């Protein structure tokens, strides 16, 4: 599968070739799944799809027509780890204060979103937009959600995330809340977004004020420096499944709950599940729920 690697502003990050696992039967569907911070495709991918979820049935066997694409994040300096170089989709500060030093996220999220969009376009060209699923674990979930929110194509079949969070959630919720209350956020308006951008034009050229979710996504694109050739809110047509361990010590479950709240405010369709006694990882129960949800969302055949 040909993939165009993006060139970011400033430095260019290198994304290794993704791990591509062939389907068990004819190729009809494609999963693109992002690993967590510090991991890679080879370490993360095979154990995930080989996990038993129903007796001896592995996750892969539930979707026999699916090709699984596991990208590997580029190597970046992690500021919180004394600038150690690790695989990460973007840099970020401590999740105990998720709204601190958000500038660290920008370059990586911009480049990773462009990279994931290129993977999505290639997959859509190959199997059709209604046969593509995007997901991720931990930071991979965060990166996948941002890529989905800024995706300009038609709605893909489904999206999912495990033990993750949503970057720039606070800012997007504030924009939505301000618009719901009839208040335009002055900081947002002063942050490089022209007054004209608060309005969209109908076919006759008349101005119509954009709703909160649209302005929030405009903010996200503007913050990341992602040009919008064909601005879209197609994520609103993508059903999402999010699961989180209640005992998660790395990404507190509260961040997952706040992510769901924000996504719903953005008018996304989200199914949310919490798992008692589960830490920062997936479980057989989570993968079973994910498989059931995806089968319901996509209507894909199992044989």
Coordinates of C-alpha atoms in Angstrom, one line a residue:
X1 CA 0.0 0.0 0.0
X2 CA 1.5 3.3 -1.0
X3 CA 1.7 5.9 1.7
X4 CA 2.8 9.5 1.4
X5 CA 4.7 10.6 4.5
X6 CA 3.9 14.2 5.5
X7 CA 6.3 17.0 5.7
X8 CA 5.8 19.1 8.8
X9 CA 6.6 22.8 9.2
X10 CA 10.3 22.9 10.3
X11 CA 11.7 19.4 10.8
X12 CA 10.4 16.4 9.0
X13 CA 9.7 13.4 11.3
X14 CA 10.4 9.9 9.9
X15 CA 7.6 7.4 10.2
X16 CA 8.8 3.8 9.7
X17 CA 6.8 1.6 7.3
X18 CA 3.7 0.3 9.1
X19 CA 3.3 -3.3 10.0
X20 CA 0.6 -4.7 7.7
X21 CA -1.1 -8.0 8.7
X22 CA -2.9 -9.7 5.9
X23 CA -6.6 -10.7 6.3
X24 CA -7.5 -14.4 7.0
X25 CA -9.9 -14.3 4.0
X26 CA -10.5 -12.0 1.1
X27 CA -9.6 -8.4 1.9
X28 CA -12.7 -6.3 2.4
X29 CA -12.0 -4.2 5.4
X30 CA -9.1 -2.3 7.0
X31 CA -8.2 -1.4 10.5
X32 CA -5.6 1.3 11.3
X33 CA -4.6 1.0 15.0
X34 CA -2.1 3.3 16.8
X35 CA 0.1 2.1 19.6
X36 CA 0.8 3.9 22.9
X37 CA 3.7 6.2 23.8
X38 CA 7.1 4.4 23.8
X39 CA 5.9 1.3 22.0
X40 CA 6.0 0.3 18.3
X41 CA 3.9 -1.7 15.8
X42 CA 5.7 -5.0 16.2
X43 CA 5.4 -5.0 20.0
X44 CA 1.8 -3.8 20.1
X45 CA 0.0 -5.2 17.0
X46 CA 0.3 -9.0 17.0
X47 CA -0.5 -9.5 20.7
X48 CA -3.6 -7.4 20.2
X49 CA -5.2 -9.2 17.3
X50 CA -4.1 -12.6 18.7
X51 CA -5.8 -12.0 22.1
X52 CA -8.6 -14.5 22.8
X53 CA -11.9 -12.9 23.4
X54 CA -14.3 -15.8 23.0
X55 CA -12.9 -19.1 24.2
X56 CA -10.3 -19.9 21.4
X57 CA -11.5 -17.1 19.1
X58 CA -8.9 -14.4 18.7
X59 CA -9.8 -10.8 17.9
X60 CA -8.5 -11.2 14.3
X61 CA -10.8 -14.2 13.7
X62 CA -13.8 -12.1 14.4
X63 CA -12.9 -9.9 11.4
X64 CA -11.5 -12.4 8.9
X65 CA -11.8 -10.0 6.0
X66 CA -9.8 -7.3 7.7
X67 CA -6.3 -6.1 7.0
X68 CA -4.7 -4.7 10.1
X69 CA -2.3 -1.8 9.7
X70 CA -0.2 -0.9 12.7
X71 CA 1.9 2.3 12.1
X72 CA 4.9 3.1 14.3
X73 CA 5.3 6.6 15.7
X74 CA 8.3 8.7 14.8
X75 CA 11.0 9.2 17.4
X76 CA 10.7 12.5 19.2
X77 CA 12.2 14.1 22.3
X78 CA 10.0 13.7 25.3
X79 CA 10.3 16.8 27.5
X80 CA 8.9 15.2 30.6
X81 CA 11.5 12.4 30.3
X82 CA 14.5 14.7 30.3
X83 CA 14.3 15.0 26.5
X84 CA 14.8 11.3 26.0
X85 CA 14.2 10.2 22.4
X86 CA 11.3 7.7 22.2
X87 CA 8.5 6.7 19.8
X88 CA 5.6 9.0 20.4
X89 CA 2.9 10.4 18.2
X90 CA 3.3 13.8 19.8
X91 CA 5.0 15.2 22.9
X92 CA 2.9 16.1 25.9
X93 CA 3.4 17.1 29.5
X94 CA 2.0 15.3 32.6
X95 CA -1.6 14.1 32.3
X96 CA -2.1 15.1 35.9
X97 CA -2.3 18.6 34.4
X98 CA -3.4 17.9 30.8
X99 CA -3.9 21.5 30.0
X100 CA -0.3 22.5 30.9
X101 CA 2.3 23.1 28.2
X102 CA -0.1 22.3 25.4
X103 CA 2.3 23.8 22.9
X104 CA 4.4 20.7 23.2
X105 CA 1.6 18.7 21.4
X106 CA 1.3 20.9 18.4
X107 CA 4.1 19.8 16.0
X108 CA 3.6 16.1 16.6
X109 CA -0.2 16.2 16.4
X110 CA 0.1 18.2 13.1
X111 CA 2.5 15.7 11.5
X112 CA 0.8 12.6 12.9
X113 CA -2.6 13.8 11.8
X114 CA -1.3 14.3 8.3
X115 CA 0.3 10.9 8.3
X116 CA -2.8 9.1 9.6
X117 CA -4.9 11.0 7.0
X118 CA -2.6 9.6 4.3
X119 CA -3.1 6.1 5.7
X120 CA -6.8 6.6 5.7
X121 CA -6.9 7.9 2.1
X122 CA -4.9 4.9 0.9
X123 CA -7.2 2.5 2.8
X124 CA -10.3 4.3 1.5
X125 CA -9.0 4.0 -2.1
X126 CA -8.4 0.3 -1.5
X127 CA -11.6 -0.9 0.2
X128 CA -14.0 2.1 0.3
X129 CA -14.7 4.6 3.0
X130 CA -17.4 2.4 4.7
X131 CA -14.9 -0.4 5.3
X132 CA -12.2 1.5 7.3
X133 CA -11.8 1.7 11.1
X134 CA -9.4 3.9 12.9
X135 CA -8.4 3.4 16.6
X136 CA -5.6 3.4 19.1
X137 CA -4.5 2.8 22.7
X138 CA -3.4 5.5 25.2
X139 CA -1.5 8.2 23.3
X140 CA -2.4 6.4 20.1
X141 CA -6.1 6.8 21.1
X142 CA -5.5 10.6 21.6
X143 CA -3.7 10.9 18.2
X144 CA -6.4 8.9 16.4
X145 CA -9.2 11.1 17.9
X146 CA -7.5 14.3 16.7
X147 CA -6.9 12.8 13.3
X148 CA -10.5 11.8 13.1
X149 CA -11.7 15.2 14.2
X150 CA -9.6 16.9 11.5
X151 CA -10.4 14.3 8.7
X152 CA -11.8 16.0 5.6
X153 CA -13.0 12.9 3.8
X154 CA -16.4 11.1 4.1
X155 CA -17.2 9.4 7.3
X156 CA -15.3 6.1 7.8
X157 CA -17.0 3.0 9.2
X158 CA -16.1 3.5 12.9
X159 CA -13.5 4.6 15.3
X160 CA -12.4 3.4 18.7
X161 CA -10.0 4.2 21.6
X162 CA -8.8 2.4 24.7
X163 CA -7.4 4.1 27.8
X164 CA -7.0 7.4 26.0
X165 CA -7.8 11.1 26.3
X166 CA -8.5 14.1 24.0
X167 CA -5.8 16.8 23.5
X168 CA -7.2 20.4 23.6
X169 CA -10.4 19.1 25.1
X170 CA -10.6 22.1 27.6
X171 CA -10.3 24.7 24.8
X172 CA -12.9 23.0 22.6
X173 CA -15.4 22.6 25.4
X174 CA -15.0 26.2 26.3
X175 CA -15.7 27.3 22.8
X176 CA -18.8 25.0 22.6
X177 CA -20.0 26.2 26.0
X178 CA -19.5 29.9 25.1
X179 CA -21.5 29.5 22.0
X180 CA -24.3 27.6 23.8
X181 CA -24.4 30.5 26.2
X182 CA -24.4 33.0 23.4
X183 CA -20.9 34.3 24.1
X184 CA -18.0 34.3 21.7
X185 CA -14.8 33.4 23.4
X186 CA -12.6 36.5 23.2
X187 CA -9.4 34.6 23.5
X188 CA -10.5 32.3 20.7
X189 CA -11.4 35.2 18.5
X190 CA -8.1 36.9 19.2
X191 CA -6.1 33.7 18.6
X192 CA -5.6 34.1 14.9
X193 CA -9.2 33.3 13.9
X194 CA -10.7 36.0 11.8
X195 CA -14.2 37.3 12.6
X196 CA -15.3 36.1 9.1
X197 CA -14.4 32.6 10.1
X198 CA -17.2 32.6 12.7
X199 CA -19.7 32.6 9.8
X200 CA -20.3 30.3 6.9
X201 CA -22.0 31.3 3.7
X202 CA -25.0 29.7 2.2
X203 CA -25.6 29.3 -1.6
X204 CA -26.8 32.9 -1.8
X205 CA -23.8 34.3 0.1
X206 CA -25.6 35.2 3.2
X207 CA -23.7 34.8 6.5
X208 CA -24.8 32.2 9.0
X209 CA -23.1 31.8 12.3
X210 CA -21.2 28.6 12.8
X211 CA -22.3 26.4 15.7
X212 CA -20.1 25.5 18.6
X213 CA -18.7 22.2 17.4
X214 CA -17.8 23.7 14.0
X215 CA -15.9 26.6 15.7
X216 CA -14.2 24.2 18.1
X217 CA -12.9 22.1 15.2
X218 CA -11.9 25.3 13.4
X219 CA -9.9 26.2 16.5
X220 CA -8.2 22.7 16.6
X221 CA -7.2 22.9 12.9
X222 CA -5.9 26.5 13.4
X223 CA -4.0 25.5 16.6
X224 CA -2.3 22.6 14.8
X225 CA -1.7 24.6 11.6
X226 CA -3.7 22.1 9.5
X227 CA -4.9 23.8 6.4
X228 CA -8.5 22.9 5.5
X229 CA -8.9 22.4 1.8
X230 CA -12.4 21.0 2.3
X231 CA -13.5 21.7 5.9
X232 CA -15.6 18.8 7.1
X233 CA -17.4 17.7 10.3
X234 CA -17.6 14.1 9.0
X235 CA -16.5 12.7 12.3
X236 CA -20.1 13.4 13.5
X237 CA -21.1 10.5 11.2
X238 CA -18.6 8.1 12.6
X239 CA -19.7 5.9 15.5
X240 CA -17.1 5.6 18.3
X241 CA -16.4 3.1 21.0
X242 CA -14.2 4.2 23.9
X243 CA -13.2 1.8 26.8
X244 CA -11.2 2.6 29.9
X245 CA -9.9 0.8 33.0
X246 CA -11.1 2.3 36.2
X247 CA -7.8 1.5 37.9
X248 CA -5.7 3.1 35.1
X249 CA -2.7 4.7 36.8
X250 CA -1.3 6.4 33.7
X251 CA -4.3 7.9 32.0
X252 CA -6.9 8.4 34.8
X253 CA -10.4 7.2 33.9
X254 CA -11.6 10.7 34.6
X255 CA -9.8 11.9 31.4
X256 CA -11.7 9.3 29.5
X257 CA -15.0 10.4 30.9
X258 CA -14.1 14.0 30.1
X259 CA -13.2 13.0 26.5
X260 CA -16.7 11.4 26.1
X261 CA -18.3 14.5 27.4
X262 CA -16.4 16.7 25.0
X263 CA -17.0 14.4 22.0
X264 CA -20.8 14.4 22.7
X265 CA -20.7 18.2 22.9
X266 CA -19.1 18.1 19.5
X267 CA -22.1 16.0 18.4
X268 CA -20.1 12.8 18.0
X269 CA -21.8 9.4 18.6
X270 CA -20.0 7.6 21.4
X271 CA -20.4 4.3 23.2
X272 CA -18.5 4.4 26.5
X273 CA -17.5 1.4 28.7
X274 CA -15.6 1.3 32.0
X275 CA -13.8 -1.8 33.3
X276 CA -13.4 -2.4 37.1
X277 CA -10.0 -3.7 38.3
X278 CA -8.4 -2.9 34.9
X279 CA -5.3 -0.7 34.7
X280 CA -3.7 0.9 31.7
X281 CA -4.3 -1.7 29.1
X282 CA -7.0 -3.6 27.3
X283 CA -8.6 -6.8 28.5
X284 CA -10.6 -9.7 27.0
X285 CA -13.8 -8.1 28.2
X286 CA -12.9 -4.8 26.6
X287 CA -12.0 -6.5 23.3
X288 CA -15.2 -8.4 23.4
X289 CA -17.2 -5.3 23.8
X290 CA -15.2 -3.6 21.1
X291 CA -15.8 -6.4 18.7
X292 CA -19.5 -6.5 19.4
X293 CA -19.7 -2.7 19.1
X294 CA -17.8 -2.7 15.8
X295 CA -19.9 -5.5 14.3
X296 CA -23.0 -3.5 15.2
X297 CA -21.6 -0.2 13.9
X298 CA -20.3 -1.6 10.6
X299 CA -22.6 -4.5 9.8
X300 CA -19.6 -6.4 8.5
X301 CA -20.0 -10.1 7.9
X302 CA -18.0 -12.4 10.2
X303 CA -17.4 -15.2 7.7

